[in-house]
XYZ file of C-alpha atoms in Angstrom:
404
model
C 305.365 141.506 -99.283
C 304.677 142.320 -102.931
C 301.501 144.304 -102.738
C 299.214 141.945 -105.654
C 300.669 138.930 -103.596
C 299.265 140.235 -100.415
C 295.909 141.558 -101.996
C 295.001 138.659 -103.642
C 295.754 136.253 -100.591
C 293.473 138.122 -98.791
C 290.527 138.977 -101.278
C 290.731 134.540 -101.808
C 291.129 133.579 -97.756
C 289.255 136.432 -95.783
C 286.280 135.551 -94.292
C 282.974 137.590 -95.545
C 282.581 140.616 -92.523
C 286.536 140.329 -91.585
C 288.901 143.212 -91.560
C 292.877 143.462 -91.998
C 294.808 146.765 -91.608
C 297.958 147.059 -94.408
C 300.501 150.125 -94.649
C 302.721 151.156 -97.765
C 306.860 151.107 -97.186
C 306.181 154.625 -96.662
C 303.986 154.768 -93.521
C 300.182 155.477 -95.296
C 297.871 153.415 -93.744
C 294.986 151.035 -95.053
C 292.032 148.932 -93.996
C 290.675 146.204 -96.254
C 287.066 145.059 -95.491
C 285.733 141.801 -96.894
C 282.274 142.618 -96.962
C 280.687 139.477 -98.463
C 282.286 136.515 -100.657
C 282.995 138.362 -103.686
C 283.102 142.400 -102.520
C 285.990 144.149 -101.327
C 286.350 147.702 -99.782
C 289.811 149.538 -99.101
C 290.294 152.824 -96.941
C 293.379 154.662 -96.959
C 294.391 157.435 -94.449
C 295.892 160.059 -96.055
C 296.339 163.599 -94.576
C 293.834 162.873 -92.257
C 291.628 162.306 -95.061
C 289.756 159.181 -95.749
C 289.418 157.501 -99.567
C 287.179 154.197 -100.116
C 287.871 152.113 -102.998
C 285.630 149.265 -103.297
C 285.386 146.014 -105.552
C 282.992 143.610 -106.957
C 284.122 140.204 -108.523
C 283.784 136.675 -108.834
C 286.015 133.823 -108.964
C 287.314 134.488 -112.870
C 287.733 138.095 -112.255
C 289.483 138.256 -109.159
C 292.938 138.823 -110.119
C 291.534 141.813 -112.391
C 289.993 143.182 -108.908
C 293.540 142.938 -107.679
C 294.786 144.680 -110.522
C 292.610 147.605 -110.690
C 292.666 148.125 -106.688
C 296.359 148.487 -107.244
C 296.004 150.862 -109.842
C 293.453 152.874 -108.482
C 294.894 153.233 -105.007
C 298.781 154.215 -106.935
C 296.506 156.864 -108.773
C 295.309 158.207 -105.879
C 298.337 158.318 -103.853
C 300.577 159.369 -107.043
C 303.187 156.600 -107.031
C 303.044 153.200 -107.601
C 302.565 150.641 -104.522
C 305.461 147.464 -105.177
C 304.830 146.182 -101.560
C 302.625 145.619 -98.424
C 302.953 144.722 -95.287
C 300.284 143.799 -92.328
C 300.188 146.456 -90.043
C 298.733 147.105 -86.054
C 295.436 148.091 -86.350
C 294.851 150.218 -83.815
C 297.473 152.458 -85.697
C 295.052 152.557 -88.353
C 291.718 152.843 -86.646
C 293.311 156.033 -84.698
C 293.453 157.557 -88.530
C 289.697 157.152 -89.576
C 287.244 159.748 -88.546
C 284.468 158.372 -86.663
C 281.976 160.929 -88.277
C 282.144 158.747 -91.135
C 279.470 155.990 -89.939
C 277.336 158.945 -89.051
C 277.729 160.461 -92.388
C 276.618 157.564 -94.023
C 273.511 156.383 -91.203
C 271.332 159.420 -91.445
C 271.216 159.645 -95.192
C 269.961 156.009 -95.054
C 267.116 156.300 -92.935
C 265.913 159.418 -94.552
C 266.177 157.084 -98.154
C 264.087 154.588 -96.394
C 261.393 157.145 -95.767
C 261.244 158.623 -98.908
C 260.800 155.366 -100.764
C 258.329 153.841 -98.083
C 255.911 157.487 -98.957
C 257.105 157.406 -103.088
C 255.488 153.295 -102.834
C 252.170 154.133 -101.113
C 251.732 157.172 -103.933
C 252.311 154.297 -106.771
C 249.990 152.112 -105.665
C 247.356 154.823 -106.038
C 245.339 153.191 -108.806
C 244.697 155.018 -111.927
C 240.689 155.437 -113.347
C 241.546 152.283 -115.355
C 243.591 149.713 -115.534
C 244.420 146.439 -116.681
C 245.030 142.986 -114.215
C 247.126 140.074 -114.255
C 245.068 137.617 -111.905
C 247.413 135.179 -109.842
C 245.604 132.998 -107.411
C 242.607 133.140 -104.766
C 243.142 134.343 -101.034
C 240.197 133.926 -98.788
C 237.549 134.592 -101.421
C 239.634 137.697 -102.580
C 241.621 137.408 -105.879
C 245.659 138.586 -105.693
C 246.472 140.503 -108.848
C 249.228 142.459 -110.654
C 247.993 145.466 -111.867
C 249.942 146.556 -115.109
C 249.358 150.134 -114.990
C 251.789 150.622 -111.871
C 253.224 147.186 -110.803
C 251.576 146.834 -107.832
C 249.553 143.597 -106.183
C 246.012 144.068 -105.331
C 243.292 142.387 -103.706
C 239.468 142.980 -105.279
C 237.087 140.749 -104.528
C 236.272 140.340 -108.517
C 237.028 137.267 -109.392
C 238.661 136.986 -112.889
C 240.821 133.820 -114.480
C 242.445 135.966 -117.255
C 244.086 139.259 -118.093
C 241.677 141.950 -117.671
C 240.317 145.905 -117.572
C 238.493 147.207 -114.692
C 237.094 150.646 -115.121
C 233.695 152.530 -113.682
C 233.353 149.093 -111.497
C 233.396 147.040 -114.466
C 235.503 144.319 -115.314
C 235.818 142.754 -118.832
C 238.622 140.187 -120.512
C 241.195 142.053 -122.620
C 243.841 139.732 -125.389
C 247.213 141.199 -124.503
C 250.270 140.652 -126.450
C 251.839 137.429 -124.222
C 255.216 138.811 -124.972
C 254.457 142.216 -123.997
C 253.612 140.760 -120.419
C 256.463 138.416 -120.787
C 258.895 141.673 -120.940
C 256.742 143.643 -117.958
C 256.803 140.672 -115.362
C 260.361 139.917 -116.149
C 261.354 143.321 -114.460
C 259.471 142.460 -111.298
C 262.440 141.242 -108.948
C 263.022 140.078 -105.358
C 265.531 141.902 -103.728
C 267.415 138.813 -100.961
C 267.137 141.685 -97.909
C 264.472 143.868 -99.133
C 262.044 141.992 -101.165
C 260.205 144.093 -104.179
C 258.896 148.097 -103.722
C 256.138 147.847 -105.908
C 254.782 144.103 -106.469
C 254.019 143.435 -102.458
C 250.499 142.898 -100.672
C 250.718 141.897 -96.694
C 252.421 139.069 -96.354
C 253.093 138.391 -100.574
C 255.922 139.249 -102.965
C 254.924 138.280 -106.337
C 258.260 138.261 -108.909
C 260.299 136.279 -111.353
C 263.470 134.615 -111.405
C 265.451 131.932 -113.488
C 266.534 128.713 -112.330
C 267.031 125.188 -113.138
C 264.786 122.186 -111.454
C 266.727 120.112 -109.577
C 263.884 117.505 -108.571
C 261.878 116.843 -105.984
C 263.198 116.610 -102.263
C 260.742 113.428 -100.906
C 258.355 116.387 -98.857
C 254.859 118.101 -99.659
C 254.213 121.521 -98.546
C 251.400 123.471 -98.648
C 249.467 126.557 -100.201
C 246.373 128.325 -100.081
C 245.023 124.459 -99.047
C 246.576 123.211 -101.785
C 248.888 120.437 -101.212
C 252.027 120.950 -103.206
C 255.840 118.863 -103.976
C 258.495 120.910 -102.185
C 261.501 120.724 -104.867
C 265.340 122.051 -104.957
C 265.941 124.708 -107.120
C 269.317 126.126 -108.340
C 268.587 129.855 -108.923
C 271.267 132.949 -109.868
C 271.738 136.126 -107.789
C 272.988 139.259 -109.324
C 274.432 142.688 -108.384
C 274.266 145.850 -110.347
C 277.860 145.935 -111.164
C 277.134 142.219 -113.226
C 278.469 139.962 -110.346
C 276.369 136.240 -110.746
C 276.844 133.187 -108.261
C 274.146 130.260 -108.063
C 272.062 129.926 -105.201
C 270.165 126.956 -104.060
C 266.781 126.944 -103.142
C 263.549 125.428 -102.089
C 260.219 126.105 -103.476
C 257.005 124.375 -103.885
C 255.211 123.037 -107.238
C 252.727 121.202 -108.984
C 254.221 120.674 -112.533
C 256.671 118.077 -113.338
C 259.647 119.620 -115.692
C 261.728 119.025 -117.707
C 265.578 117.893 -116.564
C 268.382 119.835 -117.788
C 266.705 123.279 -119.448
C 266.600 126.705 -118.053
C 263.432 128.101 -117.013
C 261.716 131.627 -115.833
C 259.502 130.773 -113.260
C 256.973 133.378 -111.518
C 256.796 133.445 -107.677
C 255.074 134.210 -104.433
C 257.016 134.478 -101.859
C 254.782 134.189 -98.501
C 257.198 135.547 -95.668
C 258.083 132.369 -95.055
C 258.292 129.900 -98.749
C 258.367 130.335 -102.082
C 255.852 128.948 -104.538
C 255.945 128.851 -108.470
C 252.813 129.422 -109.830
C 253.895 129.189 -113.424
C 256.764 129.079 -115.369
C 258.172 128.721 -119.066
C 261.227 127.088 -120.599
C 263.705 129.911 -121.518
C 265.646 127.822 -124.260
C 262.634 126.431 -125.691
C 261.439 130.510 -126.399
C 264.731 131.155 -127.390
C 264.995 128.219 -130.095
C 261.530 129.436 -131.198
C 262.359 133.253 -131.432
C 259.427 134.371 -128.920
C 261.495 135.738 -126.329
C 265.276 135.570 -126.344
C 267.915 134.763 -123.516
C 268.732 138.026 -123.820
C 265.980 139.731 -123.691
C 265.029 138.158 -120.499
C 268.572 138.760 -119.174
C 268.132 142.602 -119.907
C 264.789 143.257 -119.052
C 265.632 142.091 -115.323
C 268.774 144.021 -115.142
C 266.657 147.111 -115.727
C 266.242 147.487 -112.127
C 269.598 148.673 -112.045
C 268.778 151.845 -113.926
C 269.526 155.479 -113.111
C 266.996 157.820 -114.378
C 266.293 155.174 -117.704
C 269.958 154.033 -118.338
C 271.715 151.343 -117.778
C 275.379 151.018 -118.076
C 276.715 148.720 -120.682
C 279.750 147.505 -119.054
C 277.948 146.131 -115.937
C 275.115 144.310 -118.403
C 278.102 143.313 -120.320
C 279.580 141.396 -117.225
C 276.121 140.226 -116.437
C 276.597 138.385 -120.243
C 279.861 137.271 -119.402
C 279.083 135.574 -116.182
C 275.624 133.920 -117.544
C 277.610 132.133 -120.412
C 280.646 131.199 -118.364
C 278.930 130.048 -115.465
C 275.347 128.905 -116.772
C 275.288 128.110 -120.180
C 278.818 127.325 -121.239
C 278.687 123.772 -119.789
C 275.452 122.510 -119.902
C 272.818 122.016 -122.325
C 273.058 125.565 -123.201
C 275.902 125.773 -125.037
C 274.506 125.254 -128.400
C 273.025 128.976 -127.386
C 276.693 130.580 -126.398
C 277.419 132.220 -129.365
C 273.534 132.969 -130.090
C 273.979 135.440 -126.814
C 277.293 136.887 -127.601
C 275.914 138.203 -131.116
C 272.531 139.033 -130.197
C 274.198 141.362 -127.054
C 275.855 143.677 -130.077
C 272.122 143.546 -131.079
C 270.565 145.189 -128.352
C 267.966 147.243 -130.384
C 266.143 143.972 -130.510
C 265.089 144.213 -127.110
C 261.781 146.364 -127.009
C 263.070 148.209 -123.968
C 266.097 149.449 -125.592
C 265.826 153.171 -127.028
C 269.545 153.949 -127.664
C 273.009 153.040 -127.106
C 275.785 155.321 -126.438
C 279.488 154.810 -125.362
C 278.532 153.064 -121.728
C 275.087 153.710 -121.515
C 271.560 152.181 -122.643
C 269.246 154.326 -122.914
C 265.890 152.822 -121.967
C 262.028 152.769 -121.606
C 260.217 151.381 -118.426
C 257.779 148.989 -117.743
C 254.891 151.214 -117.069
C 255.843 152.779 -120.912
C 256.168 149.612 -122.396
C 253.035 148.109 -121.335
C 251.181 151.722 -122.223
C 251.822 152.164 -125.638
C 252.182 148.539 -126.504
C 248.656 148.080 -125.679
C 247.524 151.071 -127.639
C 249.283 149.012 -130.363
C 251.414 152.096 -130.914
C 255.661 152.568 -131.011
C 257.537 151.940 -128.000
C 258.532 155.188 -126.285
C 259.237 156.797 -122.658
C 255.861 157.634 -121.561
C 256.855 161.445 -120.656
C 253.849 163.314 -121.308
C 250.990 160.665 -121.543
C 248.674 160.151 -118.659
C 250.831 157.409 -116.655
C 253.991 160.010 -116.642
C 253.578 160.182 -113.185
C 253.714 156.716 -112.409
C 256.441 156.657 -114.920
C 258.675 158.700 -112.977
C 257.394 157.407 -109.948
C 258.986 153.459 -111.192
C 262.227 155.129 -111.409
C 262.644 157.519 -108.475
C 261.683 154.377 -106.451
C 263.768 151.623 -107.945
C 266.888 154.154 -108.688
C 269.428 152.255 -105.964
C 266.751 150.110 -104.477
C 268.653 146.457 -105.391
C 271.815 145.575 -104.293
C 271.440 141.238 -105.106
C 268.296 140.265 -106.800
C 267.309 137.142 -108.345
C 267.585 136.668 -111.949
């Protein structure tokens, strides 16, 4: 068969966790893997040698998938690949070195480690620091702490942004948008959860999603009795990939129908609650904090040592308008998004742009310097460096399909 025929039938009608073994008119033998809905991975036996190619798409971009696979595995092999044919698979399997899985295995476990020891050294509080108080747990108040991301529990009791130092507690005014931009980067990973903003049994994070009305049942937190509603949220890889996701989370507020809104979370272990939440187009409209902003400052968790590659954040654009915004009562904001993404210095955590990669400041900085009312910069040499490098040791490679 003609080899995009045969790839494309199979990247549209495998099931997720299936495998097919292919060979080229000339005998070289390959296995594709559908690991999930929209991710592909190829192996091809060559000399005794084994090359992955792998693929991330959605429903628009599949044929492009096809396309570059195609073009990537003729690189490879040095000649162009017109056709494809199923093959036996044991023929194949007799090709791929089993020291492979071990290869990859040990390396894992060892990352696990690391990161588990790198977490418990950044929730070491500083001297001071400033909290973000959330809600009450058994007379003990859950808290964000803004210095290092992490949630606490103190038994001071506080109802609004404040400093703790020497024992003392007092209210601070923070810039809202400032805290706007540091809570948007505080994510919930759908296997692993979130390194830095967990205590026991809670996850504290944001996410976007649209309110799809109550569901007719009342659930239940910290005593509080509380509507359970449908929600349609977004996952998202690093590479840009975005597909809806429904969900079910409990409330007290009543919102609005048809608007887009970024809601922050607890996730128990078992449900997840909203505990506040704003309306993303109504910001947007008013020029406090922009779609993209909020876009960009959660796809920061995708960084490699503070930079984040444009073409994936580019896709991440591309997918939001087509399959978000273009449709629904957001398109009045489509071309708002596509002009203000050639704008990206507008976004407080952008330092520079270069070829394919944003250059950026974390969190940790932002919060710093902004609160010393001073220019946004990476915090390299200032007390909270180690922390700093700390956020992105532990986050570098830590998502693979987080919430928006």
């Amino acid at each position: 068969m003609k080899a995009y025929d045969i790839l494309a039938y199979l990247l549209e009608h495998l099931e997720p966790n299936s495998v097919t073994a292919l060979i080229t008119n000339d005998g070289i033998p390959l296995m594709l893997s559908k690991d999930s809905d929209y991710e592909i991975s190829v192996y091809i036996c060559k000399d005794e040698n084994v090359k992955k190619f792998h693929k991330e798409f959605d429903k628009p971009t599949i044929h492009r998938a096809v396309i570059e696979l195609l073009e990537e595995i003729s690189s490879y092999l040095g000649k162009e690949i017109g056709e494809l044919n199923i093959s036996n698979s044991v023929k194949f399997e007799d090709c791929v070195p089993k020291r492979q899985e071990v290869k990859r295995e040990r390396p894992q476990k060892k990352r696990v480690a690391e990161t588990k020891n790198l977490v418990e050294e950044m929730r070491k509080l500083p001297s001071a620091y400033n909290i973000i108080p959330l809600f009450t747990d058994n007379g003990k108040l859950i808290a964000i702490v803004l210095e290092n991301l992490s949630l606490i529990s103190t038994d001071k009791i506080v109802k609004s942004i404040s400093r703790v130092s020497d024992g003392n507690i007092s209210p601070i005014n923070a810039d809202p948008v400032t805290i706007i931009y540091v809570l948007s980067t505080l994510k919930f990973d759908l296997q692993k959860g979130n390194p830095f903003s967990s205590y026991e049994k809670y996850t504290f994070f944001t996410a976007l999603y649209q309110d799809l009305g109550e569901i007719g049942e009342e659930g239940e937190f910290q005593n509080r009795k509380m509507k359970k509603k449908q929600g349609k949220f977004f996952s998202v890889t690093p590479k840009g990939l975005l597909k809806p996701i429904p969900l079910e989370f409990l409330d007290i507020s009543r919102e609005k129908k048809n608007t887009l809104n970024v809601g922050y979370f607890i996730h128990d272990g078992e449900k997840f609650v909203k505990l506040n939440s704003f309306d993303l187009f109504e910001y947007h409209e008013k020029n406090i904090f922009t779609i993209n902003s909020y876009l960009f400052s959660s796809f920061i968790v995708t960084q490699k040592d503070f930079k984040v590659e444009y073409q994936n954040f580019d896709k991440l654009i591309s997918n939001f308008v087509n399959n978000v915004i273009s449709k629904g009562v957001g398109a009045k904001y489509v071309k708002d998004v596509f002009e203000l993404e050639r704008i990206l210095y507008d976004i407080q955590y952008v330092r520079t742009v270069a070829g394919n990669e944003i250059s950026i400041v974390d969190p940790i900085s932002l919060w710093y310097y902004r609160n010393k009312g001073e220019d946004v910069r990476l915090c390299d040499s200032c007390e909270l460096k180690d922390k700093v490098e700390l956020w992105n040791r532990i986050i570098k490679g830590f998502y693979r399909e987080f919430l928006l």
